Amino acid sequence: MPELPEVETTRRSLLPGLKGRTITQVELKRADLRIPFPKDLAKRLTGRSITDIRRRAKYLLFVLDNGDSMLAHLGMSGSFLLTAKKHTLRTHDHLLIALDNGHMLVFHDPRRFGLIDVIKKGGESSNAFLAHLGPEPLDKSFSSAYLKKALEKRKGPIKPTLMDQRLVVGVGNIYASESLFLCGIHPTTPAHETLQHADAMIAAIRKSLNAALKSGGSTLRDFTHGEGVTGYFQHHFNVYEREGEPCVACGTEIEMITQAGRSTYFCPHCQKRSRDKSGKQKKLRGEKAKN
DNA sequence: CCTTGAACCTGCGGGC
DNA sequence: TGCCCGCAGGTTCAAG
């Protein structure tokens, strides 16, 4: 479920209830995720206090009082639930973390594509999961100059390129399609042909991510953030999962194609490819989505 | 290096 | 009703 807005929404919802709490007990119900839980997970968490929760890309970092961090990724179907009530175990609740105030943090992940790890103090930059991540899309470092340089060498289509976490983090299958719609770029455009629209692409990515953040992320199937609440940005999608429905800007039917094994949605009228391969592109339409 | 496709899992909805 | 197929928010390998 998680792209940047869903992960960040999870972080924000968990922080007030977890900050300052001490972990009293850790129970692994099932450790064989795609990337298994560390064998010493319970040992390394028990007795520690949580001082902060940070986010890097689609990862959450639960910072502990000894400087270590619990690293978590939600994969496709993961979620955290922080509950004050006696927790009734659900299928696919894989990790239970009991707190000193009687509350419980539960990691739930049907498909088991998620991951939990513990990073030693100061070990973030050398951690294999974090080491090769690109800039945060909402940071200044995701600049026009950076993006142009990064796209120069990329021959592949722009949409899957935007989902490459080495180029920029946090953008997944939903927001790649949504962002390209907002800046009027066709998803099959070769990445190196989009340089002149780098600024528009950056603005569109930020706009779609920020809009989703305001709505608490998107809930497609079962995403809930830390309080068991669903997001509602899915009601504001311009193109995602809207194949055959009218474009909110021009009324043309939204189309779906497959790229790198993933579904891509776009408006064939608002998102046209340039005909001119070497020269200037014609002006792309800048329709704004309603909603 | 870049790109693509398969693999990893479970659940759900559609078609027959 | 039941079975089979395809598809789902991501990442990581292997291979071209």
PDB file of C-alpha atoms (C1' of nucleotides) in Angstrom:
ATOM      1  CA  MET A   1       0.000   0.000   0.000  1.00  0.00           C
ATOM      2  CA  PRO A   2       2.694   2.378   0.697  1.00  0.00           C
ATOM      3  CA  GLU A   3       4.166   5.114  -1.318  1.00  0.00           C
ATOM      4  CA  LEU A   4       5.532   8.224   0.331  1.00  0.00           C
ATOM      5  CA  PRO A   5       2.156   9.681   1.379  1.00  0.00           C
ATOM      6  CA  GLU A   6       1.016   6.455   3.016  1.00  0.00           C
ATOM      7  CA  VAL A   7       4.319   5.905   4.811  1.00  0.00           C
ATOM      8  CA  GLU A   8       4.481   9.500   5.998  1.00  0.00           C
ATOM      9  CA  THR A   9       0.861   9.348   7.143  1.00  0.00           C
ATOM     10  CA  THR A  10       1.730   6.234   9.119  1.00  0.00           C
ATOM     11  CA  ARG A  11       4.696   8.006  10.695  1.00  0.00           C
ATOM     12  CA  ARG A  12       2.648  11.002  11.730  1.00  0.00           C
ATOM     13  CA  SER A  13      -0.119   8.899  13.196  1.00  0.00           C
ATOM     14  CA  LEU A  14       2.232   6.706  15.217  1.00  0.00           C
ATOM     15  CA  LEU A  15       4.570   9.341  16.595  1.00  0.00           C
ATOM     16  CA  PRO A  16       2.387  10.874  19.339  1.00  0.00           C
ATOM     17  CA  GLY A  17       1.549   7.491  20.808  1.00  0.00           C
ATOM     18  CA  LEU A  18       5.029   6.000  20.568  1.00  0.00           C
ATOM     19  CA  LYS A  19       7.381   8.820  21.441  1.00  0.00           C
ATOM     20  CA  GLY A  20       8.830   8.292  24.888  1.00  0.00           C
ATOM     21  CA  ARG A  21       7.287   4.844  25.302  1.00  0.00           C
ATOM     22  CA  THR A  22       9.337   1.892  26.429  1.00  0.00           C
ATOM     23  CA  ILE A  23       9.075  -1.506  24.769  1.00  0.00           C
ATOM     24  CA  THR A  24       8.261  -4.102  27.396  1.00  0.00           C
ATOM     25  CA  GLN A  25       7.768  -7.179  25.271  1.00  0.00           C
ATOM     26  CA  VAL A  26       8.231  -8.248  21.653  1.00  0.00           C
ATOM     27  CA  GLU A  27       6.478 -11.219  20.157  1.00  0.00           C
ATOM     28  CA  LEU A  28       7.215 -12.607  16.682  1.00  0.00           C
ATOM     29  CA  LYS A  29       4.203 -14.477  15.414  1.00  0.00           C
ATOM     30  CA  ARG A  30       5.746 -15.234  12.067  1.00  0.00           C
ATOM     31  CA  ALA A  31       9.271 -14.291  11.078  1.00  0.00           C
ATOM     32  CA  ASP A  32       9.503 -15.676   7.552  1.00  0.00           C
ATOM     33  CA  LEU A  33       8.707 -12.611   5.526  1.00  0.00           C
ATOM     34  CA  ARG A  34      10.285 -12.292   2.100  1.00  0.00           C
ATOM     35  CA  ILE A  35      13.147 -10.775   4.030  1.00  0.00           C
ATOM     36  CA  PRO A  36      12.943 -12.530   7.393  1.00  0.00           C
ATOM     37  CA  PHE A  37      12.925 -10.707  10.715  1.00  0.00           C
ATOM     38  CA  PRO A  38      16.358 -10.643  12.341  1.00  0.00           C
ATOM     39  CA  LYS A  39      16.748 -13.508  14.762  1.00  0.00           C
ATOM     40  CA  ASP A  40      17.649 -11.194  17.613  1.00  0.00           C
ATOM     41  CA  LEU A  41      14.865  -8.688  16.929  1.00  0.00           C
ATOM     42  CA  ALA A  42      13.098  -9.137  20.254  1.00  0.00           C
ATOM     43  CA  LYS A  43      16.329  -8.951  22.177  1.00  0.00           C
ATOM     44  CA  ARG A  44      17.410  -5.742  20.492  1.00  0.00           C
ATOM     45  CA  LEU A  45      14.087  -3.984  21.034  1.00  0.00           C
ATOM     46  CA  THR A  46      12.984  -5.097  24.469  1.00  0.00           C
ATOM     47  CA  GLY A  47      13.678  -2.560  27.202  1.00  0.00           C
ATOM     48  CA  ARG A  48      14.431   0.226  24.739  1.00  0.00           C
ATOM     49  CA  SER A  49      12.503   3.471  24.569  1.00  0.00           C
ATOM     50  CA  ILE A  50      11.357   5.037  21.312  1.00  0.00           C
ATOM     51  CA  THR A  51      12.645   8.585  21.027  1.00  0.00           C
ATOM     52  CA  ASP A  52      11.460   9.455  17.529  1.00  0.00           C
ATOM     53  CA  ILE A  53      10.094   8.097  14.266  1.00  0.00           C
ATOM     54  CA  ARG A  54      11.652   9.245  11.040  1.00  0.00           C
ATOM     55  CA  ARG A  55      10.987   8.440   7.413  1.00  0.00           C
ATOM     56  CA  ARG A  56      13.495   7.907   4.618  1.00  0.00           C
ATOM     57  CA  ALA A  57      11.969   7.118   1.226  1.00  0.00           C
ATOM     58  CA  LYS A  58       9.321   4.465   1.920  1.00  0.00           C
ATOM     59  CA  TYR A  59      11.105   3.279   5.056  1.00  0.00           C
ATOM     60  CA  LEU A  60      10.231   4.124   8.638  1.00  0.00           C
ATOM     61  CA  LEU A  61      12.957   4.434  11.256  1.00  0.00           C
ATOM     62  CA  PHE A  62      11.889   3.975  14.857  1.00  0.00           C
ATOM     63  CA  VAL A  63      14.739   5.635  16.731  1.00  0.00           C
ATOM     64  CA  LEU A  64      15.657   3.994  20.029  1.00  0.00           C
ATOM     65  CA  ASP A  65      17.236   5.489  23.123  1.00  0.00           C
ATOM     66  CA  ASN A  66      20.522   3.685  22.521  1.00  0.00           C
ATOM     67  CA  GLY A  67      20.869   5.212  19.053  1.00  0.00           C
ATOM     68  CA  ASP A  68      19.837   2.070  17.190  1.00  0.00           C
ATOM     69  CA  SER A  69      16.823   2.203  14.887  1.00  0.00           C
ATOM     70  CA  MET A  70      14.157  -0.277  13.952  1.00  0.00           C
ATOM     71  CA  LEU A  71      13.858  -0.063  10.175  1.00  0.00           C
ATOM     72  CA  ALA A  72      10.490  -0.953   8.678  1.00  0.00           C
ATOM     73  CA  HIS A  73       9.158  -1.172   5.141  1.00  0.00           C
ATOM     74  CA  LEU A  74       5.489  -1.861   4.445  1.00  0.00           C
ATOM     75  CA  GLY A  75       6.013  -3.654   1.147  1.00  0.00           C
ATOM     76  CA  MET A  76       2.790  -3.889  -0.832  1.00  0.00           C
ATOM     77  CA  SER A  77       0.381  -4.746   1.926  1.00  0.00           C
ATOM     78  CA  GLY A  78       1.931  -3.870   5.273  1.00  0.00           C
ATOM     79  CA  SER A  79       0.497  -1.637   7.957  1.00  0.00           C
ATOM     80  CA  PHE A  80       1.050  -0.670  11.571  1.00  0.00           C
ATOM     81  CA  LEU A  81      -1.697  -0.484  14.123  1.00  0.00           C
ATOM     82  CA  LEU A  82      -1.234   1.168  17.504  1.00  0.00           C
ATOM     83  CA  THR A  83      -3.963   0.052  19.796  1.00  0.00           C
ATOM     84  CA  ALA A  84      -4.882   0.839  23.371  1.00  0.00           C
ATOM     85  CA  LYS A  85      -7.351  -1.964  23.639  1.00  0.00           C
ATOM     86  CA  LYS A  86      -6.628  -5.589  24.193  1.00  0.00           C
ATOM     87  CA  HIS A  87      -5.581  -6.670  20.730  1.00  0.00           C
ATOM     88  CA  THR A  88      -7.414  -9.525  19.079  1.00  0.00           C
ATOM     89  CA  LEU A  89      -4.868 -11.275  16.901  1.00  0.00           C
ATOM     90  CA  ARG A  90      -5.662 -11.137  13.195  1.00  0.00           C
ATOM     91  CA  THR A  91      -4.353 -13.347  10.438  1.00  0.00           C
ATOM     92  CA  HIS A  92      -1.078 -11.870   9.184  1.00  0.00           C
ATOM     93  CA  ASP A  93      -0.256  -9.985  12.376  1.00  0.00           C
ATOM     94  CA  HIS A  94       3.430 -10.887  12.360  1.00  0.00           C
ATOM     95  CA  LEU A  95       4.951  -8.735  15.075  1.00  0.00           C
ATOM     96  CA  LEU A  96       3.532  -7.534  18.393  1.00  0.00           C
ATOM     97  CA  ILE A  97       5.343  -4.842  20.337  1.00  0.00           C
ATOM     98  CA  ALA A  98       3.961  -4.203  23.825  1.00  0.00           C
ATOM     99  CA  LEU A  99       4.523  -0.826  25.449  1.00  0.00           C
ATOM    100  CA  ASP A 100       4.865   0.328  29.024  1.00  0.00           C
ATOM    101  CA  ASN A 101       1.488   2.069  28.968  1.00  0.00           C
ATOM    102  CA  GLY A 102      -0.329  -1.113  28.027  1.00  0.00           C
ATOM    103  CA  HIS A 103      -0.713  -0.168  24.379  1.00  0.00           C
ATOM    104  CA  MET A 104       0.451  -2.422  21.584  1.00  0.00           C
ATOM    105  CA  LEU A 105       2.091  -1.757  18.232  1.00  0.00           C
ATOM    106  CA  VAL A 106       1.142  -4.412  15.673  1.00  0.00           C
ATOM    107  CA  PHE A 107       2.800  -5.031  12.317  1.00  0.00           C
ATOM    108  CA  HIS A 108       0.393  -6.615   9.858  1.00  0.00           C
ATOM    109  CA  ASP A 109       1.360  -7.748   6.350  1.00  0.00           C
ATOM    110  CA  PRO A 110      -0.656 -10.305   4.354  1.00  0.00           C
ATOM    111  CA  ARG A 111       1.733 -10.607   1.443  1.00  0.00           C
ATOM    112  CA  ARG A 112       4.858 -10.542   3.598  1.00  0.00           C
ATOM    113  CA  PHE A 113       6.747  -8.257   1.231  1.00  0.00           C
ATOM    114  CA  GLY A 114       7.487  -5.903   4.082  1.00  0.00           C
ATOM    115  CA  LEU A 115      10.610  -5.907   6.180  1.00  0.00           C
ATOM    116  CA  ILE A 116      11.792  -5.168   9.692  1.00  0.00           C
ATOM    117  CA  ASP A 117      15.446  -4.744  10.582  1.00  0.00           C
ATOM    118  CA  VAL A 118      17.512  -3.121  13.279  1.00  0.00           C
ATOM    119  CA  ILE A 119      20.233  -0.666  12.338  1.00  0.00           C
ATOM    120  CA  LYS A 120      23.065   0.082  14.700  1.00  0.00           C
ATOM    121  CA  LYS A 121      23.686   3.615  15.817  1.00  0.00           C
ATOM    122  CA  GLY A 122      25.293   5.576  12.993  1.00  0.00           C
ATOM    123  CA  GLY A 123      24.823   2.732  10.550  1.00  0.00           C
ATOM    124  CA  GLU A 124      22.144   4.258   8.359  1.00  0.00           C
ATOM    125  CA  SER A 125      24.309   5.487   5.538  1.00  0.00           C
ATOM    126  CA  SER A 126      25.990   2.122   5.164  1.00  0.00           C
ATOM    127  CA  ASN A 127      22.803   0.102   5.507  1.00  0.00           C
ATOM    128  CA  ALA A 128      22.162  -1.941   2.388  1.00  0.00           C
ATOM    129  CA  PHE A 129      18.503  -0.939   2.234  1.00  0.00           C
ATOM    130  CA  LEU A 130      19.179   2.778   2.539  1.00  0.00           C
ATOM    131  CA  ALA A 131      22.557   3.284   0.923  1.00  0.00           C
ATOM    132  CA  HIS A 132      21.530   3.728  -2.695  1.00  0.00           C
ATOM    133  CA  LEU A 133      18.392   5.774  -2.325  1.00  0.00           C
ATOM    134  CA  GLY A 134      17.989   8.981  -4.307  1.00  0.00           C
ATOM    135  CA  PRO A 135      16.850  12.362  -2.998  1.00  0.00           C
ATOM    136  CA  GLU A 136      13.592  12.980  -1.174  1.00  0.00           C
ATOM    137  CA  PRO A 137      11.097  14.480  -3.655  1.00  0.00           C
ATOM    138  CA  LEU A 138       9.990  17.169  -1.220  1.00  0.00           C
ATOM    139  CA  ASP A 139      13.572  18.264  -0.435  1.00  0.00           C
ATOM    140  CA  LYS A 140      15.537  20.977  -2.172  1.00  0.00           C
ATOM    141  CA  SER A 141      18.077  18.382  -3.248  1.00  0.00           C
ATOM    142  CA  PHE A 142      15.522  17.109  -5.762  1.00  0.00           C
ATOM    143  CA  SER A 143      16.346  20.060  -7.984  1.00  0.00           C
ATOM    144  CA  SER A 144      15.960  20.853 -11.626  1.00  0.00           C
ATOM    145  CA  ALA A 145      19.701  20.530 -12.171  1.00  0.00           C
ATOM    146  CA  TYR A 146      19.826  17.185 -10.401  1.00  0.00           C
ATOM    147  CA  LEU A 147      16.887  15.742 -12.275  1.00  0.00           C
ATOM    148  CA  LYS A 148      18.116  16.834 -15.689  1.00  0.00           C
ATOM    149  CA  LYS A 149      21.480  15.250 -15.089  1.00  0.00           C
ATOM    150  CA  ALA A 150      19.937  12.053 -13.799  1.00  0.00           C
ATOM    151  CA  LEU A 151      17.556  11.762 -16.747  1.00  0.00           C
ATOM    152  CA  GLU A 152      20.210  12.410 -19.368  1.00  0.00           C
ATOM    153  CA  LYS A 153      21.440   8.839 -19.405  1.00  0.00           C
ATOM    154  CA  ARG A 154      18.074   7.177 -19.111  1.00  0.00           C
ATOM    155  CA  LYS A 155      16.708   5.807 -22.324  1.00  0.00           C
ATOM    156  CA  GLY A 156      13.778   3.973 -20.829  1.00  0.00           C
ATOM    157  CA  PRO A 157      10.243   5.339 -20.579  1.00  0.00           C
ATOM    158  CA  ILE A 158       9.760   8.111 -18.047  1.00  0.00           C
ATOM    159  CA  LYS A 159       7.080   6.460 -15.935  1.00  0.00           C
ATOM    160  CA  PRO A 160       9.026   3.430 -14.701  1.00  0.00           C
ATOM    161  CA  THR A 161      12.068   5.696 -14.428  1.00  0.00           C
ATOM    162  CA  LEU A 162      10.253   7.891 -11.919  1.00  0.00           C
ATOM    163  CA  MET A 163       9.617   4.803  -9.823  1.00  0.00           C
ATOM    164  CA  ASP A 164      13.340   4.006  -9.640  1.00  0.00           C
ATOM    165  CA  GLN A 165      14.212   4.780  -6.030  1.00  0.00           C
ATOM    166  CA  ARG A 166      17.786   5.649  -7.028  1.00  0.00           C
ATOM    167  CA  LEU A 167      16.498   8.550  -9.108  1.00  0.00           C
ATOM    168  CA  VAL A 168      14.015   9.879  -6.584  1.00  0.00           C
ATOM    169  CA  VAL A 169      12.410   8.113  -3.647  1.00  0.00           C
ATOM    170  CA  GLY A 170       8.833   7.765  -2.525  1.00  0.00           C
ATOM    171  CA  VAL A 171       7.134   7.728  -5.922  1.00  0.00           C
ATOM    172  CA  GLY A 172       5.403   4.441  -6.677  1.00  0.00           C
ATOM    173  CA  ASN A 173       2.860   3.169  -9.141  1.00  0.00           C
ATOM    174  CA  ILE A 174       0.007   5.477  -8.169  1.00  0.00           C
ATOM    175  CA  TYR A 175       1.867   8.756  -7.920  1.00  0.00           C
ATOM    176  CA  ALA A 176       4.032   8.153 -10.988  1.00  0.00           C
ATOM    177  CA  SER A 177       0.897   8.054 -13.143  1.00  0.00           C
ATOM    178  CA  GLU A 178      -0.765  10.890 -11.259  1.00  0.00           C
ATOM    179  CA  SER A 179       2.309  13.118 -11.481  1.00  0.00           C
ATOM    180  CA  LEU A 180       2.779  12.614 -15.209  1.00  0.00           C
ATOM    181  CA  PHE A 181      -0.841  13.505 -15.774  1.00  0.00           C
ATOM    182  CA  LEU A 182      -0.393  16.754 -13.847  1.00  0.00           C
ATOM    183  CA  CYS A 183       2.524  17.843 -16.030  1.00  0.00           C
ATOM    184  CA  GLY A 184       1.089  16.562 -19.305  1.00  0.00           C
ATOM    185  CA  ILE A 185       3.868  14.113 -20.104  1.00  0.00           C
ATOM    186  CA  HIS A 186       3.101  10.828 -21.844  1.00  0.00           C
ATOM    187  CA  PRO A 187       4.315   7.855 -19.748  1.00  0.00           C
ATOM    188  CA  THR A 188       6.160   6.208 -22.630  1.00  0.00           C
ATOM    189  CA  THR A 189       8.258   9.279 -23.424  1.00  0.00           C
ATOM    190  CA  PRO A 190      11.948   8.337 -23.269  1.00  0.00           C
ATOM    191  CA  ALA A 191      13.315   9.784 -20.054  1.00  0.00           C
ATOM    192  CA  HIS A 192      16.059  11.775 -21.768  1.00  0.00           C
ATOM    193  CA  GLU A 193      13.468  13.535 -23.891  1.00  0.00           C
ATOM    194  CA  THR A 194      11.769  15.025 -20.856  1.00  0.00           C
ATOM    195  CA  LEU A 195      14.680  17.191 -19.673  1.00  0.00           C
ATOM    196  CA  GLN A 196      13.085  20.441 -20.716  1.00  0.00           C
ATOM    197  CA  HIS A 197      10.102  19.621 -18.548  1.00  0.00           C
ATOM    198  CA  ALA A 198      12.135  18.810 -15.461  1.00  0.00           C
ATOM    199  CA  ASP A 199      10.753  21.752 -13.517  1.00  0.00           C
ATOM    200  CA  ALA A 200       7.183  20.893 -14.395  1.00  0.00           C
ATOM    201  CA  MET A 201       7.775  17.266 -13.446  1.00  0.00           C
ATOM    202  CA  ILE A 202       9.237  18.198 -10.075  1.00  0.00           C
ATOM    203  CA  ALA A 203       6.308  20.511  -9.396  1.00  0.00           C
ATOM    204  CA  ALA A 204       3.824  17.826 -10.450  1.00  0.00           C
ATOM    205  CA  ILE A 205       5.412  15.161  -8.268  1.00  0.00           C
ATOM    206  CA  ARG A 206       5.367  17.459  -5.258  1.00  0.00           C
ATOM    207  CA  LYS A 207       1.830  18.536  -5.956  1.00  0.00           C
ATOM    208  CA  SER A 208       0.471  15.011  -6.177  1.00  0.00           C
ATOM    209  CA  LEU A 209       2.381  13.823  -3.112  1.00  0.00           C
ATOM    210  CA  ASN A 210       1.351  16.826  -1.042  1.00  0.00           C
ATOM    211  CA  ALA A 211      -2.259  16.510  -2.100  1.00  0.00           C
ATOM    212  CA  ALA A 212      -2.253  12.853  -1.080  1.00  0.00           C
ATOM    213  CA  LEU A 213      -0.620  13.729   2.243  1.00  0.00           C
ATOM    214  CA  LYS A 214      -3.444  16.149   2.963  1.00  0.00           C
ATOM    215  CA  SER A 215      -5.901  13.302   2.477  1.00  0.00           C
ATOM    216  CA  GLY A 216      -4.030  10.879   4.691  1.00  0.00           C
ATOM    217  CA  GLY A 217      -2.730   8.875   1.741  1.00  0.00           C
ATOM    218  CA  SER A 218      -4.645   6.468  -0.454  1.00  0.00           C
ATOM    219  CA  THR A 219      -6.442   3.314   0.592  1.00  0.00           C
ATOM    220  CA  LEU A 220      -6.770   0.913  -2.311  1.00  0.00           C
ATOM    221  CA  ARG A 221      -7.518  -2.327  -0.608  1.00  0.00           C
ATOM    222  CA  ASP A 222      -6.739  -2.376   3.041  1.00  0.00           C
ATOM    223  CA  PHE A 223      -4.318   0.381   3.932  1.00  0.00           C
ATOM    224  CA  THR A 224      -4.859   1.942   7.310  1.00  0.00           C
ATOM    225  CA  HIS A 225      -2.406   4.115   9.151  1.00  0.00           C
ATOM    226  CA  GLY A 226      -1.488   3.806  12.791  1.00  0.00           C
ATOM    227  CA  GLU A 227      -4.910   4.516  14.190  1.00  0.00           C
ATOM    228  CA  GLY A 228      -6.640   2.022  11.945  1.00  0.00           C
ATOM    229  CA  VAL A 229      -7.964   4.822   9.747  1.00  0.00           C
ATOM    230  CA  THR A 230      -8.093   4.687   5.951  1.00  0.00           C
ATOM    231  CA  GLY A 231      -6.748   7.362   3.650  1.00  0.00           C
ATOM    232  CA  TYR A 232      -9.101   8.965   1.200  1.00  0.00           C
ATOM    233  CA  PHE A 233      -6.925  10.314  -1.598  1.00  0.00           C
ATOM    234  CA  GLN A 234      -8.148   7.461  -3.805  1.00  0.00           C
ATOM    235  CA  HIS A 235     -11.268   9.563  -4.305  1.00  0.00           C
ATOM    236  CA  HIS A 236      -9.124  12.246  -5.909  1.00  0.00           C
ATOM    237  CA  PHE A 237      -7.232  10.195  -8.467  1.00  0.00           C
ATOM    238  CA  ASN A 238      -7.136  11.844 -11.866  1.00  0.00           C
ATOM    239  CA  VAL A 239      -6.086   8.749 -13.802  1.00  0.00           C
ATOM    240  CA  TYR A 240      -5.096   5.868 -11.527  1.00  0.00           C
ATOM    241  CA  GLU A 241      -7.507   2.942 -11.817  1.00  0.00           C
ATOM    242  CA  ARG A 242      -9.775   5.070 -14.013  1.00  0.00           C
ATOM    243  CA  GLU A 243      -9.388   3.213 -17.317  1.00  0.00           C
ATOM    244  CA  GLY A 244     -12.296   4.007 -19.625  1.00  0.00           C
ATOM    245  CA  GLU A 245     -13.559   6.836 -17.455  1.00  0.00           C
ATOM    246  CA  PRO A 246     -13.530  10.428 -18.715  1.00  0.00           C
ATOM    247  CA  CYS A 247     -10.493  12.619 -18.130  1.00  0.00           C
ATOM    248  CA  VAL A 248     -11.308  15.237 -15.495  1.00  0.00           C
ATOM    249  CA  ALA A 249      -9.756  17.892 -17.720  1.00  0.00           C
ATOM    250  CA  CYS A 250     -10.926  17.063 -21.249  1.00  0.00           C
ATOM    251  CA  GLY A 251     -13.362  14.167 -21.063  1.00  0.00           C
ATOM    252  CA  THR A 252     -11.256  11.787 -23.168  1.00  0.00           C
ATOM    253  CA  GLU A 253     -11.273   8.198 -21.957  1.00  0.00           C
ATOM    254  CA  ILE A 254      -8.379   7.338 -19.679  1.00  0.00           C
ATOM    255  CA  GLU A 255      -6.190   4.556 -21.056  1.00  0.00           C
ATOM    256  CA  MET A 256      -4.187   1.857 -19.326  1.00  0.00           C
ATOM    257  CA  ILE A 257      -0.961   0.275 -20.557  1.00  0.00           C
ATOM    258  CA  THR A 258       1.595  -2.028 -18.955  1.00  0.00           C
ATOM    259  CA  GLN A 259       5.132  -0.820 -18.381  1.00  0.00           C
ATOM    260  CA  ALA A 260       7.816  -2.877 -16.655  1.00  0.00           C
ATOM    261  CA  GLY A 261       5.098  -5.183 -15.455  1.00  0.00           C
ATOM    262  CA  ARG A 262       3.034  -2.465 -13.806  1.00  0.00           C
ATOM    263  CA  SER A 263      -0.178  -0.763 -14.879  1.00  0.00           C
ATOM    264  CA  THR A 264       0.113   2.804 -16.101  1.00  0.00           C
ATOM    265  CA  TYR A 265      -2.854   5.138 -16.521  1.00  0.00           C
ATOM    266  CA  PHE A 266      -2.907   8.298 -18.602  1.00  0.00           C
ATOM    267  CA  CYS A 267      -5.040  10.626 -20.673  1.00  0.00           C
ATOM    268  CA  PRO A 268      -4.104  10.230 -24.361  1.00  0.00           C
ATOM    269  CA  HIS A 269      -5.241  13.768 -25.091  1.00  0.00           C
ATOM    270  CA  CYS A 270      -3.679  15.689 -22.205  1.00  0.00           C
ATOM    271  CA  GLN A 271      -0.464  13.677 -22.233  1.00  0.00           C
ATOM    272  CA  LYS A 272       0.917  13.717 -25.746  1.00  0.00           C
ATOM    273  CA  ARG A 273       4.362  12.651 -26.822  1.00  0.00           C
ATOM    274  CA  SER A 274       6.415  15.090 -28.744  1.00  0.00           C
ATOM    275  CA  ARG A 275       6.660  14.292 -32.448  1.00  0.00           C
ATOM    276  CA  ASP A 276       9.951  16.085 -32.736  1.00  0.00           C
ATOM    277  CA  LYS A 277      12.627  13.808 -31.425  1.00  0.00           C
ATOM    278  CA  SER A 278      15.576  16.122 -31.573  1.00  0.00           C
ATOM    279  CA  GLY A 279      14.197  19.572 -31.260  1.00  0.00           C
ATOM    280  CA  LYS A 280      11.756  21.425 -29.176  1.00  0.00           C
ATOM    281  CA  GLN A 281       8.614  19.819 -28.052  1.00  0.00           C
ATOM    282  CA  LYS A 282       5.412  21.505 -28.754  1.00  0.00           C
ATOM    283  CA  LYS A 283       3.851  23.104 -25.787  1.00  0.00           C
ATOM    284  CA  LEU A 284       2.302  20.579 -23.527  1.00  0.00           C
ATOM    285  CA  ARG A 285      -1.113  21.354 -22.313  1.00  0.00           C
ATOM    286  CA  GLY A 286      -1.176  22.380 -18.728  1.00  0.00           C
ATOM    287  CA  GLU A 287      -4.677  21.488 -17.767  1.00  0.00           C
ATOM    288  CA  LYS A 288      -5.267  21.480 -14.149  1.00  0.00           C
ATOM    289  CA  ALA A 289      -7.144  18.682 -12.620  1.00  0.00           C
ATOM    290  CA  LYS A 290     -10.320  19.610 -10.966  1.00  0.00           C
ATOM    291  CA  ASN A 291     -10.783  18.264  -7.452  1.00  0.00           C
TER     292      ASN A 291
ATOM    293  C1'  DC B   1      25.594   0.754 -16.299  1.00  0.00           C
ATOM    294  C1'  DC B   2      20.612   0.412 -18.072  1.00  0.00           C
ATOM    295  C1'  DT B   3      16.314  -2.273 -18.735  1.00  0.00           C
ATOM    296  C1'  DT B   4      13.265  -5.853 -18.544  1.00  0.00           C
ATOM    297  C1'  DG B   5      11.043  -9.792 -16.552  1.00  0.00           C
ATOM    298  C1'  DA B   6      10.521 -13.055 -13.056  1.00  0.00           C
ATOM    299  C1'  DA B   7      10.224 -13.978  -8.343  1.00  0.00           C
ATOM    300  C1'  DC B   8       8.593 -13.335  -3.796  1.00  0.00           C
ATOM    301  C1'  DC B   9       3.309 -13.958  -1.126  1.00  0.00           C
ATOM    302  C1'  DT B  10      -1.812 -13.724  -0.122  1.00  0.00           C
ATOM    303  C1'  DG B  11      -6.416 -12.269  -1.259  1.00  0.00           C
ATOM    304  C1'  DC B  12     -10.023 -10.744  -4.160  1.00  0.00           C
ATOM    305  C1'  DG B  13     -12.988 -10.174  -8.043  1.00  0.00           C
ATOM    306  C1'  DG B  14     -14.375 -11.641 -12.663  1.00  0.00           C
ATOM    307  C1'  DG B  15     -15.452 -15.128 -16.002  1.00  0.00           C
ATOM    308  C1'  DC B  16     -16.992 -19.595 -16.934  1.00  0.00           C
TER     309       DC B  16
ATOM    310  C1'  DT C   1     -21.075 -22.560  -5.633  1.00  0.00           C
ATOM    311  C1'  DG C   2     -16.368 -23.407  -7.131  1.00  0.00           C
ATOM    312  C1'  DC C   3     -12.201 -23.114  -9.841  1.00  0.00           C
ATOM    313  C1'  DC C   4      -8.838 -20.670 -12.570  1.00  0.00           C
ATOM    314  C1'  DC C   5      -6.867 -16.553 -13.981  1.00  0.00           C
ATOM    315  C1'  DG C   6      -5.249 -12.048 -13.542  1.00  0.00           C
ATOM    316  C1'  DC C   7      -4.217  -8.398 -10.804  1.00  0.00           C
ATOM    317  C1'  DA C   8      -2.780  -5.603  -6.544  1.00  0.00           C
ATOM    318  C1'  DG C   9       0.577   0.258  -3.078  1.00  0.00           C
ATOM    319  C1'  DG C  10       7.414  -2.802  -3.802  1.00  0.00           C
ATOM    320  C1'  DT C  11      11.948  -4.492  -4.137  1.00  0.00           C
ATOM    321  C1'  DT C  12      15.503  -7.547  -5.613  1.00  0.00           C
ATOM    322  C1'  DC C  13      17.717 -10.721  -8.523  1.00  0.00           C
ATOM    323  C1'  DA C  14      19.262 -12.676 -12.987  1.00  0.00           C
ATOM    324  C1'  DA C  15      19.956 -12.048 -17.617  1.00  0.00           C
ATOM    325  C1'  DG C  16      20.133  -9.577 -22.089  1.00  0.00           C
TER     326       DG C  16
END
